[in-house]
Coordinates of C-alpha atoms in Angstrom, one line a residue:
M1 CA 180.6 -25.0 85.7
T2 CA 177.5 -24.2 82.7
T3 CA 176.1 -21.6 83.5
N4 CA 174.6 -20.7 80.0
R5 CA 171.4 -22.4 80.6
L6 CA 167.5 -21.8 81.9
T7 CA 167.8 -24.9 84.8
A8 CA 164.0 -23.8 85.8
P9 CA 161.2 -26.1 85.3
F10 CA 159.3 -23.3 83.7
A11 CA 160.6 -18.8 83.2
L12 CA 158.5 -16.1 82.0
A13 CA 160.1 -14.5 79.3
R14 CA 158.8 -11.4 76.7
Y15 CA 159.2 -11.5 73.1
R16 CA 158.9 -10.0 70.2
D17 CA 155.6 -10.0 68.5
G18 CA 155.4 -7.2 65.7
D19 CA 156.4 -3.6 67.2
S20 CA 155.3 -4.7 70.7
L21 CA 156.3 -7.2 72.9
R22 CA 154.3 -10.4 74.1
L23 CA 154.3 -12.0 78.1
G24 CA 155.3 -15.3 77.6
L25 CA 155.1 -19.1 79.9
V26 CA 159.4 -20.5 78.4
A27 CA 159.4 -23.9 79.3
G28 CA 162.3 -26.8 78.3
E29 CA 163.1 -25.1 73.9
R30 CA 159.2 -23.8 73.6
I31 CA 157.7 -20.4 74.8
R32 CA 153.7 -20.0 74.7
P33 CA 151.4 -16.6 75.1
L34 CA 150.4 -15.5 78.2
D35 CA 146.9 -13.1 78.6
A36 CA 144.8 -12.0 81.6
D37 CA 143.9 -15.1 82.0
D38 CA 146.1 -16.8 81.8
L39 CA 147.9 -14.9 84.7
G40 CA 144.9 -14.5 86.3
A41 CA 145.7 -10.8 87.3
P42 CA 145.7 -7.7 84.7
G43 CA 149.7 -7.7 84.3
L44 CA 153.0 -8.7 84.2
N45 CA 153.8 -6.4 87.5
D46 CA 149.6 -6.9 89.1
F47 CA 151.0 -11.0 88.7
L48 CA 154.3 -10.6 90.5
A49 CA 152.8 -8.5 93.5
A50 CA 151.5 -12.2 94.7
P51 CA 152.9 -14.8 91.9
D52 CA 150.9 -17.6 91.7
W53 CA 153.4 -20.0 90.7
E54 CA 151.8 -23.0 90.8
R55 CA 149.4 -21.8 88.0
L56 CA 152.0 -21.6 85.9
A57 CA 153.6 -24.8 86.9
A58 CA 149.9 -26.4 85.5
L59 CA 150.3 -23.7 82.2
A60 CA 154.0 -25.4 81.7
D61 CA 152.7 -29.0 81.5
A62 CA 149.9 -28.4 79.3
D63 CA 149.0 -28.6 75.3
G64 CA 148.9 -25.2 73.9
P65 CA 149.9 -22.7 71.4
W66 CA 153.7 -23.7 72.1
R67 CA 156.5 -22.4 69.7
P68 CA 159.5 -23.2 69.3
L69 CA 161.7 -20.4 71.6
D70 CA 164.3 -20.7 69.0
E71 CA 161.8 -19.0 66.2
V72 CA 160.8 -15.7 68.6
T73 CA 162.9 -13.0 69.3
L74 CA 163.7 -12.4 73.1
G75 CA 163.4 -9.3 74.8
A76 CA 163.5 -7.7 78.6
P77 CA 161.6 -10.0 80.0
V78 CA 160.5 -6.7 82.9
E79 CA 157.9 -3.6 83.3
P80 CA 160.1 -1.5 86.2
Q81 CA 158.8 1.1 87.1
Q82 CA 161.9 1.7 89.6
V83 CA 165.5 0.8 89.3
L84 CA 167.6 0.2 92.1
Q85 CA 171.1 0.0 92.0
T86 CA 173.7 -1.0 94.0
G87 CA 177.7 -0.2 93.6
A88 CA 180.7 -1.6 95.1
N89 CA 179.6 -4.7 96.7
Y90 CA 181.7 -7.8 95.3
R91 CA 184.6 -8.1 97.9
E92 CA 187.1 -8.3 94.5
H93 CA 185.6 -5.8 92.0
V94 CA 186.3 -2.2 94.5
I95 CA 190.2 -4.3 95.1
Q96 CA 190.0 -4.5 91.2
L97 CA 189.0 -1.0 90.9
V98 CA 191.1 1.0 93.9
A99 CA 194.7 -0.7 92.3
A100 CA 193.8 0.1 89.1
G101 CA 194.1 4.1 90.1
L102 CA 190.2 4.4 89.4
T103 CA 189.5 6.1 93.3
Q104 CA 192.7 6.8 94.5
D105 CA 195.4 9.2 93.8
G106 CA 198.5 8.1 92.7
S107 CA 200.7 7.7 96.2
R108 CA 199.9 4.1 96.9
T109 CA 201.5 2.1 95.2
P110 CA 199.8 -1.0 93.3
E111 CA 200.6 -3.2 96.2
E112 CA 199.9 -0.8 98.7
A113 CA 196.5 0.5 96.8
R114 CA 194.8 -4.2 97.0
A115 CA 196.0 -4.0 100.1
F116 CA 193.7 -0.8 100.8
A117 CA 190.7 -1.5 99.9
A118 CA 191.0 -4.8 100.9
D119 CA 190.9 -3.8 104.4
L120 CA 188.1 -0.7 103.5
M121 CA 186.2 -3.5 102.6
D122 CA 186.4 -5.3 105.1
K123 CA 185.8 -3.4 107.3
R124 CA 182.5 -1.4 106.0
K125 CA 181.2 -5.2 105.3
A126 CA 181.5 -5.7 108.9
N127 CA 179.5 -2.2 109.6
G128 CA 179.1 -0.3 106.8
E129 CA 175.3 -0.7 104.9
P130 CA 174.9 -0.8 101.4
Y131 CA 175.1 1.9 99.0
F132 CA 172.5 2.4 96.0
F133 CA 172.0 4.7 93.7
I134 CA 168.8 4.9 90.4
G135 CA 168.9 4.0 87.5
L136 CA 166.5 4.9 85.0
P137 CA 164.3 2.7 83.0
A138 CA 163.7 3.3 80.2
C139 CA 167.0 2.4 79.8
V140 CA 166.0 -1.6 80.3
V141 CA 166.8 -3.3 77.0
G142 CA 166.4 -6.9 76.1
D143 CA 169.8 -7.6 73.7
D144 CA 167.6 -7.9 70.5
V145 CA 168.7 -4.5 70.5
P146 CA 172.3 -3.6 69.4
L147 CA 174.0 -2.0 72.8
V148 CA 175.5 1.9 70.8
L149 CA 178.9 3.2 72.2
P150 CA 178.2 6.7 72.2
G151 CA 181.1 9.0 70.5
Y152 CA 181.5 11.1 73.4
S153 CA 184.3 8.7 74.9
D154 CA 186.1 6.2 74.8
V155 CA 185.9 3.9 77.9
H156 CA 182.5 2.5 77.7
D157 CA 182.7 -0.2 80.0
W158 CA 180.8 -4.1 81.1
E159 CA 180.0 -5.3 85.0
L160 CA 177.5 -8.3 84.5
E161 CA 174.6 -8.3 87.5
L162 CA 172.7 -10.7 89.3
V163 CA 169.1 -9.0 89.4
V164 CA 166.8 -9.0 91.3
V165 CA 163.3 -8.5 90.1
I166 CA 160.0 -7.5 92.9
G167 CA 157.1 -9.3 94.0
A168 CA 154.9 -8.0 96.6
P169 CA 155.9 -4.4 97.7
A170 CA 158.3 -3.6 100.1
F171 CA 158.6 -0.3 102.8
R172 CA 160.9 -1.0 105.6
V173 CA 160.9 -4.2 105.2
S174 CA 163.9 -6.7 107.9
R175 CA 166.6 -8.4 107.0
E176 CA 164.3 -11.8 108.1
D177 CA 161.6 -11.0 105.5
A178 CA 163.3 -9.4 102.9
L179 CA 163.1 -12.6 100.1
S180 CA 159.4 -13.0 100.5
H181 CA 159.1 -9.5 98.7
V182 CA 161.3 -11.1 95.5
A183 CA 159.2 -12.6 92.6
G184 CA 162.5 -13.4 90.5
Y185 CA 165.8 -12.9 89.1
T186 CA 167.0 -12.1 86.0
I187 CA 169.7 -10.6 83.9
A188 CA 171.2 -7.4 84.0
N189 CA 174.8 -6.5 82.4
D190 CA 175.3 -2.6 83.1
I191 CA 177.1 -0.4 81.8
T192 CA 179.1 2.5 82.1
T193 CA 181.4 5.5 80.9
R194 CA 184.1 5.0 83.6
D195 CA 185.4 8.7 82.7
L196 CA 182.2 10.1 83.9
V197 CA 181.8 8.6 87.0
F198 CA 184.0 11.9 88.8
R199 CA 183.3 14.8 88.3
K200 CA 186.1 16.5 86.3
D201 CA 184.7 20.2 86.9
M202 CA 183.1 20.6 90.6
K203 CA 184.8 17.0 92.0
E204 CA 183.4 18.1 95.8
I205 CA 180.2 17.1 93.9
G206 CA 181.7 13.5 93.5
T207 CA 179.7 10.6 90.9
D208 CA 177.5 11.8 88.1
W209 CA 175.7 8.1 88.1
Y210 CA 173.4 9.5 85.5
R211 CA 175.8 10.7 82.7
A212 CA 178.4 7.9 83.2
K213 CA 175.3 4.9 83.4
S214 CA 172.1 6.1 81.6
A215 CA 172.7 6.2 76.8
P216 CA 170.6 4.6 75.1
G217 CA 170.4 0.5 75.5
F218 CA 173.1 0.7 78.8
L219 CA 171.2 -1.8 80.8
P220 CA 170.3 -4.6 78.7
T221 CA 168.3 -6.7 80.8
G222 CA 167.6 -10.3 81.3
P223 CA 166.2 -13.1 78.9
F224 CA 164.4 -15.1 81.4
L225 CA 162.7 -13.8 84.9
V226 CA 163.2 -17.1 87.1
P227 CA 160.9 -17.4 89.6
A228 CA 162.3 -16.7 93.3
P229 CA 161.5 -20.2 94.2
F230 CA 163.8 -21.9 91.4
V231 CA 166.7 -19.9 92.5
D232 CA 169.1 -19.9 95.5
P233 CA 171.3 -16.5 95.0
S234 CA 173.6 -17.1 97.9
D235 CA 176.1 -18.8 95.1
L236 CA 175.6 -18.1 91.9
N237 CA 179.0 -17.8 88.9
L238 CA 178.0 -14.8 87.1
R239 CA 180.5 -15.3 83.9
L240 CA 181.0 -11.9 81.2
E241 CA 183.2 -13.1 78.2
L242 CA 184.0 -10.8 75.3
N243 CA 184.2 -12.0 72.2
G244 CA 184.8 -15.3 73.6
E245 CA 187.4 -14.7 76.0
V246 CA 186.9 -14.6 79.8
K247 CA 186.6 -11.6 81.3
Q248 CA 184.8 -11.8 84.4
D249 CA 184.3 -15.4 86.0
A250 CA 182.9 -14.7 89.9
S251 CA 179.9 -16.1 92.5
T252 CA 177.4 -14.4 94.0
S253 CA 179.9 -15.8 97.7
D254 CA 181.5 -13.1 97.3
L255 CA 179.3 -9.9 97.6
L256 CA 179.8 -7.9 100.5
F257 CA 175.9 -7.7 101.7
D258 CA 174.0 -10.3 100.9
I259 CA 170.7 -10.2 99.1
P260 CA 168.0 -10.3 101.9
A261 CA 170.4 -6.8 103.6
L262 CA 170.3 -4.9 100.0
I263 CA 166.6 -5.4 100.3
S264 CA 166.1 -4.1 103.4
G265 CA 168.7 -1.6 102.4
A266 CA 167.2 0.0 99.4
S267 CA 164.1 -1.2 101.1
Q268 CA 164.4 1.5 104.1
T269 CA 164.1 4.3 102.0
M270 CA 161.0 4.1 99.5
P271 CA 158.5 1.0 98.9
L272 CA 160.1 -1.0 95.8
L273 CA 157.1 -1.8 94.3
P274 CA 155.8 -5.1 91.9
G275 CA 158.0 -5.7 88.8
D276 CA 160.8 -2.7 90.2
L277 CA 164.6 -3.8 90.0
L278 CA 167.9 -4.4 92.1
L279 CA 171.0 -5.2 90.7
T280 CA 173.0 -6.6 93.4
G281 CA 176.7 -5.1 92.2
S282 CA 179.0 -6.3 89.4
P283 CA 182.2 -8.7 89.8
A284 CA 185.5 -8.3 89.9
G285 CA 187.2 -7.9 86.2
N286 CA 185.4 -5.3 83.8
G287 CA 186.9 -3.0 81.5
Q288 CA 188.8 -1.0 84.3
H289 CA 191.0 -4.2 85.6
W290 CA 191.7 -5.3 81.1
K291 CA 191.9 -2.0 80.5
R292 CA 190.4 -2.7 77.9
F293 CA 187.1 -1.1 76.9
L294 CA 184.3 -1.7 75.0
Q295 CA 184.9 -1.1 70.8
D296 CA 182.8 -1.2 67.8
G297 CA 181.8 -4.7 66.3
D298 CA 182.4 -5.8 70.3
V299 CA 180.1 -9.4 71.6
M300 CA 179.8 -9.7 75.3
T301 CA 178.2 -13.0 76.5
G302 CA 176.8 -12.8 79.9
S303 CA 175.3 -16.2 81.7
I304 CA 174.5 -16.6 85.6
E305 CA 174.2 -20.0 86.6
G306 CA 170.5 -21.1 86.0
L307 CA 169.4 -17.8 84.7
G308 CA 170.3 -18.3 80.9
T309 CA 172.8 -16.6 78.7
Q310 CA 172.8 -12.7 77.3
V311 CA 173.8 -12.0 74.1
V312 CA 175.0 -8.1 73.8
R313 CA 176.1 -6.9 70.4
C314 CA 178.1 -3.7 70.6
V315 CA 177.9 -0.5 67.6
A316 CA 179.1 2.0 67.4
E317 CA 176.9 5.5 66.9
G318 CA 176.7 6.8 63.8
E319 CA 177.1 2.8 62.3
G320 CA 174.6 0.7 60.6
R321 CA 172.6 -1.5 63.5

């Protein structure tokens, strides 16, 4: 399946304009700037709170200051106030992690671990709730920024994810109403330092997502924000290649908790605000499974069906950028 193309009639992006990022409208292979008059709103998140996609559709078909898309450098297409991340939300991914030894004590064989994890996930899907943790908006960057691999670990991992971009504020919404609070979708690669996920000094504390996921640039996002009317998130192909070799190739149909369940669940505690990001989890095939982690010079190409492709280049800390 071809996943590397933007198939929507138009999408939003942000592109380099000197030292800053400028909002733009992408249609086909061209882009034009968007200002407040074009949006009918002061800024991106104000527009997303009540997106008028018909207004932008008219601009996409109109003459204007268009430029070839390949002449600009795209950054992250979003400006979130909050980032929420979903853990253990792809059935096969969790099974692989357990079988790889990340979350077991060694008392089970790999086959027993897989069976244990499969049973656990089936019960969780039937009776459980989504698991959320907080990310840092400062980690959100475009793929124009090299991924600097911190020197304190050799086990930095990839996790390609579908990202929900919130539109109208969502607070304690029902599953039935949840999708009305989605402005659009984008792509993220949730970089994780595996040996920092679990605390070794006091195991009772459990996971340490701050240290494991919050280094600079650890959330490459974009390149496009695709309007929700153009996306059916229930069965999208996700594909990540490392130096041209396929590592992740799965569908959002493997989600344990679907998009409405995630939005409803996340909104029960804190209001989700326009422009906020809700990461939906990553499928099977990360570095922990392959026993291969990110290295200086690696190139990750991550695509989600209809949402485009991001290309992330890795450099060792202290190396030339």
